[in-house]
Coordinates of C-alpha atoms and ligand atoms in Angstrom, one line a residue:
M476 CA 45.0 -108.1 -86.8
D477 CA 43.9 -106.1 -84.5
Q478 CA 46.0 -105.0 -81.5
F479 CA 45.7 -104.3 -78.4
D480 CA 48.0 -103.4 -75.2
V481 CA 46.0 -105.1 -73.0
V482 CA 43.8 -108.5 -73.9
V483 CA 42.6 -110.3 -70.9
I484 CA 41.1 -113.7 -71.7
G485 CA 38.4 -114.3 -69.6
A486 CA 35.1 -111.6 -68.6
G487 CA 35.0 -113.0 -64.2
P488 CA 35.9 -110.8 -61.6
A489 CA 39.4 -111.3 -62.1
G490 CA 39.3 -110.7 -65.5
Y491 CA 36.8 -108.1 -65.9
V492 CA 37.9 -105.8 -63.6
A493 CA 41.9 -106.1 -64.9
A494 CA 40.2 -104.9 -67.7
I495 CA 38.6 -102.1 -66.4
R496 CA 41.5 -100.5 -64.3
A497 CA 43.7 -101.4 -67.5
A498 CA 41.2 -99.9 -69.4
Q499 CA 41.3 -96.3 -66.8
L500 CA 45.0 -96.0 -66.9
G501 CA 44.8 -95.6 -70.6
L502 CA 45.7 -98.9 -72.1
K503 CA 44.0 -99.4 -74.7
T504 CA 42.2 -103.2 -73.7
A505 CA 40.6 -105.8 -74.9
C506 CA 38.1 -108.0 -72.7
V507 CA 37.7 -112.2 -74.3
D508 CA 35.2 -114.9 -73.0
M509 CA 32.9 -118.0 -74.2
F510 CA 30.6 -118.4 -70.9
V511 CA 26.8 -118.6 -72.7
G512 CA 24.1 -117.8 -70.2
K513 CA 20.5 -119.1 -69.7
D514 CA 19.2 -117.1 -72.3
G515 CA 21.7 -118.5 -74.9
K516 CA 23.7 -115.2 -74.9
A517 CA 27.2 -114.6 -74.5
A518 CA 27.1 -113.3 -70.7
L519 CA 29.7 -111.0 -68.5
G520 CA 31.4 -112.2 -65.4
G521 CA 32.3 -115.1 -65.4
T522 CA 31.1 -117.8 -62.7
C523 CA 30.9 -115.1 -60.0
L524 CA 27.5 -113.4 -61.5
N525 CA 26.1 -116.3 -64.1
V526 CA 26.5 -119.0 -61.7
G527 CA 28.3 -118.5 -58.3
C528 CA 28.4 -115.4 -56.1
I529 CA 25.7 -113.3 -56.9
P530 CA 22.7 -116.2 -58.0
S531 CA 23.8 -118.2 -54.7
K532 CA 23.5 -115.0 -52.6
A533 CA 20.4 -114.3 -54.3
L534 CA 18.6 -117.3 -53.6
L535 CA 20.0 -117.9 -50.2
D536 CA 18.0 -114.6 -49.0
S537 CA 14.8 -116.1 -50.4
S538 CA 15.4 -118.8 -48.6
R539 CA 16.0 -117.0 -46.1
Q540 CA 12.9 -114.8 -45.8
F541 CA 10.8 -118.2 -46.2
H542 CA 12.4 -120.2 -43.7
N543 CA 12.2 -116.8 -41.4
L544 CA 8.2 -116.6 -42.1
T545 CA 7.8 -120.1 -41.1
H546 CA 10.1 -120.8 -38.2
A547 CA 11.4 -117.4 -37.1
F548 CA 8.6 -115.0 -37.0
A549 CA 6.2 -116.2 -34.6
V550 CA 8.6 -114.8 -31.6
H551 CA 8.0 -111.3 -33.2
G552 CA 4.2 -112.1 -32.6
I553 CA 4.2 -112.0 -36.0
S554 CA 2.2 -114.7 -37.9
A555 CA 0.9 -115.8 -41.5
K556 CA -1.3 -118.1 -43.2
D557 CA 0.0 -121.2 -45.5
P558 CA 3.4 -120.1 -46.1
A559 CA 4.0 -121.2 -49.7
I560 CA 6.8 -121.2 -52.2
D561 CA 6.6 -120.6 -56.1
V562 CA 10.2 -121.9 -56.8
G563 CA 10.0 -120.5 -60.2
T564 CA 9.5 -116.9 -59.2
M565 CA 12.7 -117.6 -56.9
V566 CA 14.7 -118.7 -59.3
G567 CA 13.2 -115.9 -61.7
R568 CA 14.1 -113.1 -59.4
K569 CA 18.1 -115.0 -59.2
D570 CA 17.8 -114.3 -63.1
K571 CA 16.9 -110.9 -63.2
I572 CA 19.6 -110.2 -60.8
V573 CA 22.1 -112.4 -62.4
K574 CA 21.2 -110.1 -65.6
Q575 CA 21.1 -107.0 -64.0
F576 CA 24.6 -107.6 -63.1
T577 CA 25.9 -108.9 -67.0
G578 CA 24.6 -105.8 -67.9
G579 CA 25.8 -103.7 -65.8
I580 CA 29.8 -105.0 -66.8
A581 CA 28.7 -104.6 -70.8
M582 CA 27.7 -100.9 -69.2
L583 CA 31.0 -100.5 -67.8
F584 CA 33.1 -101.9 -70.7
K585 CA 31.2 -99.3 -72.9
Q586 CA 32.0 -96.2 -70.6
N587 CA 36.0 -97.3 -70.0
K588 CA 36.2 -98.6 -73.6
V589 CA 37.3 -101.9 -73.1
T590 CA 36.5 -104.0 -76.6
P591 CA 34.5 -107.4 -75.7
Y592 CA 35.3 -110.5 -78.2
F593 CA 32.8 -113.5 -77.5
G594 CA 34.3 -116.4 -77.9
K595 CA 37.1 -119.2 -76.6
G596 CA 40.6 -117.6 -76.5
R597 CA 44.0 -118.9 -76.6
L598 CA 47.1 -117.6 -76.0
L599 CA 49.2 -117.9 -79.0
P600 CA 53.4 -117.5 -78.8
G601 CA 54.2 -113.9 -79.5
R602 CA 52.0 -112.3 -77.1
Q603 CA 49.0 -113.3 -79.5
V604 CA 45.2 -114.4 -78.5
E605 CA 43.5 -116.4 -81.1
V606 CA 39.7 -116.0 -80.6
T607 CA 37.2 -118.7 -81.5
A608 CA 33.5 -117.8 -81.4
A609 CA 30.8 -120.0 -81.0
D610 CA 30.3 -120.5 -84.6
G611 CA 33.2 -122.0 -84.9
S612 CA 35.1 -118.4 -86.8
K613 CA 38.3 -117.5 -85.6
Q614 CA 40.2 -114.0 -85.1
T615 CA 43.8 -113.3 -83.6
L616 CA 44.6 -110.2 -81.5
A617 CA 47.8 -109.2 -80.9
A618 CA 48.7 -107.8 -77.3
S619 CA 52.0 -105.5 -75.9
N620 CA 50.2 -107.7 -72.8
V621 CA 48.0 -110.5 -72.4
I622 CA 46.9 -111.5 -68.6
I623 CA 45.0 -114.8 -68.3
A624 CA 42.0 -114.9 -66.1
T625 CA 40.4 -118.2 -66.9
G626 CA 38.8 -119.3 -63.5
S627 CA 37.9 -122.7 -62.6
V628 CA 35.1 -125.5 -62.8
P629 CA 33.7 -127.9 -60.5
I630 CA 35.8 -131.4 -59.9
E631 CA 33.7 -134.2 -61.4
L632 CA 33.9 -137.1 -59.7
P633 CA 34.4 -140.0 -61.6
F634 CA 31.6 -142.3 -60.3
A635 CA 29.2 -139.3 -59.7
K636 CA 29.2 -137.8 -62.9
F637 CA 27.2 -134.7 -63.8
D638 CA 24.0 -135.3 -65.8
G639 CA 22.7 -132.0 -65.2
K640 CA 19.3 -133.3 -64.2
H641 CA 20.0 -135.6 -61.2
I642 CA 23.3 -135.5 -60.6
V643 CA 24.5 -131.5 -61.0
D644 CA 27.4 -129.0 -59.9
N645 CA 26.5 -125.6 -58.3
A646 CA 24.6 -124.2 -61.4
G647 CA 22.8 -127.0 -61.8
A648 CA 22.0 -126.7 -58.6
L649 CA 20.9 -123.2 -58.5
D650 CA 18.1 -124.2 -61.2
F651 CA 16.1 -126.7 -59.9
S652 CA 12.9 -126.4 -61.0
A653 CA 11.1 -127.8 -57.7
V654 CA 12.7 -128.0 -54.2
P655 CA 14.1 -131.6 -53.7
K656 CA 12.2 -134.3 -51.2
R657 CA 15.7 -135.5 -50.2
L658 CA 18.9 -134.0 -51.5
G659 CA 22.7 -134.6 -51.1
V660 CA 25.6 -133.3 -51.5
I661 CA 29.0 -134.8 -51.2
G662 CA 31.1 -132.0 -49.7
A663 CA 30.8 -130.2 -46.9
G664 CA 33.2 -126.8 -47.8
V665 CA 31.6 -123.5 -49.1
I666 CA 29.3 -124.7 -52.1
G667 CA 27.8 -128.1 -50.1
L668 CA 27.0 -125.8 -47.2
E669 CA 25.5 -122.7 -48.9
L670 CA 23.4 -124.3 -51.8
G671 CA 22.7 -127.0 -49.3
S672 CA 21.6 -124.2 -46.5
V673 CA 19.3 -122.7 -49.7
W674 CA 16.8 -126.2 -49.8
K675 CA 16.9 -126.8 -46.2
R676 CA 14.8 -124.5 -45.9
L677 CA 13.0 -124.1 -49.1
G678 CA 11.8 -128.2 -47.0
S679 CA 14.1 -130.6 -48.0
E680 CA 15.8 -133.2 -46.5
V681 CA 19.7 -132.5 -46.8
T682 CA 22.3 -134.9 -46.2
I683 CA 26.3 -133.6 -46.7
I684 CA 28.5 -136.1 -47.1
E685 CA 32.4 -135.2 -46.1
A686 CA 35.2 -136.6 -46.7
L687 CA 37.1 -135.2 -44.3
P688 CA 36.7 -136.4 -39.8
D689 CA 36.9 -132.5 -39.6
F690 CA 34.0 -130.4 -40.2
L691 CA 35.3 -126.8 -41.8
A692 CA 39.2 -128.3 -41.2
A693 CA 39.9 -124.2 -43.3
A694 CA 38.1 -122.7 -40.3
D695 CA 39.1 -122.0 -36.9
A696 CA 38.4 -125.3 -34.6
E697 CA 35.9 -123.3 -32.5
V698 CA 34.1 -121.8 -35.1
A699 CA 33.6 -125.3 -37.0
K700 CA 32.4 -126.1 -33.5
A701 CA 30.0 -123.5 -33.3
A702 CA 28.8 -123.8 -36.8
A703 CA 28.4 -127.5 -36.9
R704 CA 26.1 -127.2 -33.9
E705 CA 23.9 -124.4 -35.5
F706 CA 23.8 -126.7 -38.2
A707 CA 22.9 -130.2 -36.7
K708 CA 19.9 -127.2 -34.7
Q709 CA 18.7 -126.2 -38.5
G710 CA 18.3 -130.2 -39.2
L711 CA 21.2 -130.0 -41.7
K712 CA 22.2 -133.8 -41.5
I713 CA 26.4 -133.9 -42.0
E714 CA 28.0 -136.7 -42.1
L715 CA 32.2 -136.7 -41.3
G716 CA 34.0 -139.1 -42.5
A717 CA 32.5 -140.2 -44.9
K718 CA 33.4 -141.2 -49.0
L719 CA 31.3 -141.3 -51.8
A720 CA 32.1 -144.6 -53.4
K721 CA 28.9 -145.3 -56.2
A722 CA 26.2 -143.1 -57.1
E723 CA 23.7 -144.8 -59.5
I724 CA 20.9 -142.9 -61.7
K725 CA 17.9 -145.0 -60.8
G726 CA 14.5 -144.0 -62.7
Q727 CA 13.8 -140.4 -60.8
E728 CA 16.0 -141.2 -57.9
V729 CA 19.7 -141.4 -57.2
H730 CA 21.4 -144.7 -55.4
L731 CA 24.4 -143.7 -52.9
T732 CA 26.7 -145.9 -51.6
Y733 CA 29.4 -144.5 -49.4
S734 CA 32.2 -145.4 -46.9
T735 CA 32.5 -144.4 -43.2
K736 CA 34.1 -145.7 -40.3
D737 CA 30.9 -147.8 -39.5
G738 CA 30.9 -149.7 -42.6
D739 CA 29.0 -148.9 -45.5
K740 CA 26.0 -147.1 -45.5
Q741 CA 23.3 -146.5 -48.3
L742 CA 21.0 -143.1 -49.4
V743 CA 18.5 -142.4 -51.8
V744 CA 18.1 -139.4 -53.1
D745 CA 16.0 -137.0 -55.4
K746 CA 18.8 -134.7 -56.5
L747 CA 22.7 -135.0 -55.8
L748 CA 24.9 -131.9 -55.4
V749 CA 28.8 -132.8 -56.2
A750 CA 30.5 -129.7 -54.5
V751 CA 34.6 -131.6 -54.0
G752 CA 36.3 -128.5 -55.4
R753 CA 37.2 -126.8 -58.0
R754 CA 40.2 -127.1 -60.5
A755 CA 41.9 -124.4 -62.4
Y756 CA 40.1 -123.8 -65.9
T757 CA 43.2 -123.8 -68.0
A758 CA 42.5 -126.6 -70.8
G759 CA 43.0 -125.5 -74.7
V760 CA 43.9 -122.0 -73.0
L761 CA 47.7 -122.6 -74.3
A762 CA 48.9 -123.3 -77.8
D763 CA 52.5 -125.2 -77.9
G764 CA 55.1 -122.8 -77.4
T765 CA 53.9 -119.8 -75.2
G766 CA 56.6 -120.6 -72.6
V767 CA 53.8 -120.3 -69.9
Q768 CA 54.3 -123.2 -67.1
L769 CA 51.1 -125.1 -65.6
D770 CA 51.5 -126.4 -62.1
E771 CA 50.8 -130.7 -61.1
R772 CA 46.8 -129.5 -60.3
G773 CA 46.9 -127.5 -64.0
R774 CA 47.4 -123.5 -62.8
V775 CA 49.9 -120.7 -64.4
V776 CA 52.9 -120.5 -62.5
V777 CA 53.3 -117.3 -61.7
D778 CA 55.7 -115.3 -59.0
E779 CA 54.2 -112.9 -56.2
H780 CA 53.2 -110.4 -58.9
C781 CA 50.9 -112.7 -60.9
W782 CA 53.6 -112.6 -63.6
T783 CA 54.6 -115.9 -65.7
G784 CA 57.9 -115.6 -66.1
V785 CA 57.3 -114.8 -70.2
E786 CA 57.8 -110.3 -71.4
G787 CA 53.9 -109.6 -71.0
V788 CA 52.3 -112.6 -69.9
W789 CA 50.5 -113.0 -66.6
A790 CA 47.4 -114.5 -64.7
V791 CA 45.1 -113.9 -62.4
G792 CA 42.8 -115.3 -60.6
D793 CA 40.9 -118.8 -60.1
C794 CA 43.1 -120.0 -62.8
V795 CA 46.5 -119.3 -60.6
R796 CA 47.6 -120.3 -56.5
G797 CA 45.8 -118.5 -53.6
P798 CA 42.5 -119.4 -52.7
M799 CA 39.7 -119.3 -55.2
L800 CA 37.9 -116.5 -54.3
A801 CA 36.8 -113.2 -56.1
H802 CA 37.7 -110.6 -54.4
K803 CA 41.6 -112.1 -54.3
G804 CA 41.1 -112.3 -58.2
S805 CA 39.4 -109.3 -58.2
E806 CA 42.2 -107.5 -56.8
E807 CA 45.0 -109.2 -58.7
G808 CA 43.6 -107.8 -61.4
I809 CA 44.2 -104.6 -60.6
A810 CA 47.2 -104.9 -59.1
V811 CA 48.8 -106.2 -62.5
A812 CA 46.9 -103.5 -65.0
E813 CA 49.3 -101.2 -62.7
L814 CA 52.0 -102.9 -62.9
I815 CA 51.3 -103.3 -66.5
A816 CA 50.8 -99.5 -66.8
G817 CA 54.2 -99.0 -64.6
K818 CA 52.1 -97.8 -61.2
A819 CA 52.8 -100.7 -57.8
G820 CA 50.4 -103.3 -57.8
H821 CA 50.2 -105.7 -54.7
V822 CA 47.9 -108.2 -53.1
N823 CA 48.3 -108.9 -49.5
L824 CA 47.4 -112.4 -49.5
D825 CA 47.5 -112.5 -45.5
T826 CA 44.9 -110.6 -45.0
V827 CA 42.1 -112.2 -47.8
P828 CA 38.8 -112.8 -45.9
W829 CA 36.7 -115.7 -46.2
V830 CA 33.1 -115.9 -45.9
I831 CA 30.6 -118.6 -46.1
Y832 CA 27.1 -117.4 -46.3
T833 CA 25.5 -119.8 -44.1
E834 CA 23.4 -118.9 -41.0
P835 CA 24.5 -118.0 -39.1
E836 CA 27.3 -117.0 -41.2
I837 CA 30.9 -117.6 -41.3
A838 CA 34.2 -115.4 -41.9
W839 CA 37.7 -114.8 -41.0
V840 CA 40.9 -113.6 -41.9
G841 CA 44.3 -114.5 -41.1
K842 CA 45.7 -116.8 -39.1
T843 CA 43.7 -119.6 -36.5
E844 CA 44.9 -121.0 -33.3
A845 CA 46.3 -124.3 -34.6
Q846 CA 48.0 -122.2 -37.5
C847 CA 49.4 -120.4 -34.8
K848 CA 50.5 -123.5 -32.6
A849 CA 51.8 -125.0 -35.5
E850 CA 53.9 -121.9 -36.5
N851 CA 55.2 -121.6 -32.6
I852 CA 54.0 -118.0 -32.2
P853 CA 53.3 -117.2 -28.7
Y854 CA 49.4 -115.3 -28.6
R855 CA 46.5 -114.3 -26.6
T856 CA 42.7 -114.8 -27.9
G857 CA 39.8 -113.2 -26.9
S858 CA 36.1 -113.9 -27.8
F859 CA 32.9 -112.5 -27.2
P860 CA 29.1 -114.0 -27.6
F861 CA 26.5 -112.1 -29.9
A862 CA 24.4 -113.5 -26.7
A863 CA 25.8 -111.0 -25.1
I864 CA 25.4 -108.0 -27.6
G865 CA 21.9 -106.5 -27.5
R866 CA 21.3 -105.4 -31.3
A867 CA 22.1 -109.3 -31.8
V868 CA 19.6 -110.0 -29.1
A869 CA 16.8 -107.3 -30.4
M870 CA 17.8 -109.1 -33.9
N871 CA 16.7 -112.7 -32.7
E872 CA 20.1 -113.6 -33.9
P873 CA 22.6 -114.3 -30.6
A874 CA 24.0 -117.2 -32.4
G875 CA 28.0 -117.0 -32.6
F876 CA 31.1 -115.3 -31.1
V877 CA 34.2 -113.0 -32.5
K878 CA 37.1 -115.0 -31.3
M879 CA 40.6 -112.2 -32.1
I880 CA 43.9 -113.6 -32.3
A881 CA 46.9 -111.0 -31.2
H882 CA 50.5 -111.9 -30.5
A883 CA 51.0 -112.3 -27.3
D884 CA 54.3 -109.4 -27.3
T885 CA 53.5 -107.6 -30.0
D886 CA 50.2 -107.2 -29.5
R887 CA 49.6 -107.8 -33.3
I888 CA 46.5 -109.0 -34.5
L889 CA 46.9 -112.1 -35.8
G890 CA 43.3 -113.4 -37.1
V891 CA 40.2 -112.6 -36.4
H892 CA 36.8 -115.3 -36.8
L893 CA 33.6 -114.7 -36.5
V894 CA 30.2 -117.0 -36.6
G895 CA 26.9 -115.1 -36.1
A896 CA 24.4 -112.9 -38.2
N897 CA 26.1 -110.3 -40.8
V898 CA 29.5 -111.3 -39.9
S899 CA 30.6 -110.9 -43.7
E900 CA 30.6 -107.4 -43.0
L901 CA 32.1 -107.2 -39.5
V902 CA 35.3 -109.2 -40.7
A903 CA 35.6 -105.9 -43.4
E904 CA 37.2 -104.0 -39.8
C905 CA 39.1 -106.6 -39.3
V906 CA 40.9 -106.6 -42.2
V907 CA 41.2 -103.2 -42.1
A908 CA 43.1 -103.4 -38.8
M909 CA 45.5 -106.3 -39.5
E910 CA 45.8 -104.1 -43.2
F911 CA 47.1 -101.3 -41.1
K912 CA 49.2 -103.5 -39.0
G913 CA 46.5 -103.3 -36.6
S914 CA 46.7 -104.7 -32.1
S915 CA 44.0 -105.7 -30.4
E916 CA 44.9 -102.7 -28.6
D917 CA 44.2 -100.7 -31.1
L918 CA 40.6 -101.6 -32.1
A919 CA 40.2 -101.8 -28.2
R920 CA 40.5 -97.8 -28.3
I921 CA 38.3 -97.6 -31.5
V922 CA 34.5 -96.0 -30.7
H923 CA 32.0 -99.0 -32.4
A924 CA 28.3 -97.5 -32.4
H925 CA 26.0 -98.2 -30.0
P926 CA 24.3 -100.8 -30.2
T927 CA 25.2 -102.7 -32.9
L928 CA 26.9 -106.1 -33.9
S929 CA 30.7 -104.1 -34.2
E930 CA 30.5 -104.5 -30.5
A931 CA 31.1 -107.7 -30.4
V932 CA 34.8 -107.3 -32.4
H933 CA 35.3 -104.3 -30.0
E934 CA 34.8 -106.6 -27.0
A935 CA 37.1 -109.2 -28.4
A936 CA 39.2 -106.7 -28.8
L937 CA 38.8 -106.2 -25.2
A938 CA 38.4 -109.5 -24.0
V939 CA 42.0 -110.1 -25.6
D940 CA 43.5 -108.3 -22.9
K941 CA 40.6 -109.7 -20.2
R942 CA 39.3 -106.4 -20.0
A943 CA 35.9 -107.2 -21.9
I944 CA 33.0 -105.0 -20.0
H945 CA 30.0 -107.1 -20.7
K946 CA 30.9 -110.5 -19.4
A947 CA 33.3 -112.0 -16.7
N948 CA 36.9 -111.9 -18.4
Ligands
NAD2284 P1 35.5 -127.1 -50.8 O1 37.3 -126.9 -51.2 O2 34.9 -125.1 -50.3 O3 35.4 -128.1 -50.3 C1 35.4 -129.1 -50.9 C2 34.8 -130.0 -49.9 O4 34.4 -131.6 -50.4 C3 35.9 -130.3 -49.2 O5 35.8 -130.2 -47.7 C4 36.9 -132.2 -49.4 O6 37.1 -132.5 -48.1 C5 35.0 -132.6 -50.0 N1 35.4 -133.5 -50.0 C6 36.5 -134.2 -51.3 N2 36.3 -135.1 -52.1 C7 35.0 -136.0 -52.0 C8 34.4 -136.9 -51.4 N3 35.0 -137.7 -53.0 N4 33.5 -137.6 -50.8 C9 33.3 -136.5 -49.2 N5 33.8 -135.1 -49.7 C10 34.9 -134.6 -50.3 O7 34.9 -126.1 -52.6 P2 33.6 -126.5 -53.2 O8 32.7 -125.6 -51.6 O9 33.3 -127.3 -54.3 O10 34.1 -124.7 -53.7 C11 34.6 -124.5 -55.0 C12 35.9 -123.5 -54.5 O11 34.4 -122.1 -54.5 C13 36.3 -123.3 -53.3 O12 37.3 -122.9 -53.6 C14 35.6 -122.1 -52.4 O13 36.5 -121.0 -52.0 C15 34.6 -121.3 -53.9 N6 33.6 -120.8 -53.2 C16 33.7 -120.0 -52.1 C17 32.4 -119.1 -51.5 C18 32.5 -117.6 -51.2 O14 33.6 -117.4 -50.6 N7 31.4 -118.1 -50.2 C19 31.7 -119.7 -52.4 C20 31.4 -120.8 -53.1 C21 32.3 -121.2 -53.8

């Protein structure tokens, strides 16, 4: 039996990062994964690299180029005759990027001496991991430490089951062979908005059906309102307080019935993307007698150090509590590898940034105003619009704003909420400030390059104290 210091089950952003860090720290490490790519070959990188973060960003970028060509270039004095879309080329480019990065992990494993095993990993009692390969053959690995990083899978609605052709999950919506004339999306969450945007920009008529009465309930209310306004301008139809009751495939169409406060409504679409959230993937991962507990949502129960309570068994990423975000999983993977090596690994879940890669982008870190109110925290806010930022206007991207929330007594930054161009990058500065327990005064006194979009963060910090320069306070 092969013997390791660390065996990681799952090679997504939580697992592969844990494996690399463990190997860097001198631990003999293996990483087990069962994912098979579009080409039928085993692929490292998990959902994020294969059918999530990276391929969706590739298509978001392609569709943005097309949208700009058809909607935004005229104002710059640029015109093009008969712009056309070749979906095959677009999807092929996406696949190439995925292959480059999954291959990159294989290379990093080699460089760091992480041994990959391809097959389904299952934790057995006594810190052994059984690996079942695609051909059914089995082998068992022994480990001093096991890190469970099995990720999550899309939630399937019983009345709209995925068939991979008409009713699809996120992976299916990355691989349409043509632009669907009418696309229905169930769930106005992160995936629904990002992939809805991709196909809308390429010409689909997109209708998003969302069960909750509020749009983007997790985001700050003002950000959600501004984003909703921009999406409406783009022609994304979003039905709030609407619950899907039935989805029937009839020929090449999907016939939907959904209930709203105004009664039942019908909609016919060519494709239906169901993006109503994901659940931890732990089915069949634990053999009887391991002692590892699952909670009521099927997540592995862990403490603040990602320890399961069973000696040498840890769990990280989407299969445990906390937001299902690749970067949160990666940091947990690093922290656990360091804890195993006797170092002080830690992840601060209070400063995990959120990003939605729509147009405009949406990002935030820390508490919303509603959360501050609910927790009776006294606070002040400062906002600044991109419409008053020279760089944003020069880029023809004036939509959105930055809003900072700081403690009314101590001025410590409690949260920053951004909507606008490139805010996926701007949020990083806010994370650093919060991680260093910074105040709005700290950010207000830092020199920000001019002209850049980051000046909106600077001005929002000044605005907390009602001393923004380029707007009335
Ligand atoms: P989500 O939780 O973001 O959104 C799901 C939405 O579906 C919610 O608004 C919910 O109210 C709605 N919903 C649930 N049941 C419904 C029903 N029956 N009818 C209509 N609406 C319904 O989930 P997601 O968009 O599927 O994404 C899954 C996970 O992947 C999330 O945890 C997300 O954080 C992660 N993700 C992150 C990114 C990113 O960071 N940019 C991108 C993609 C996915």
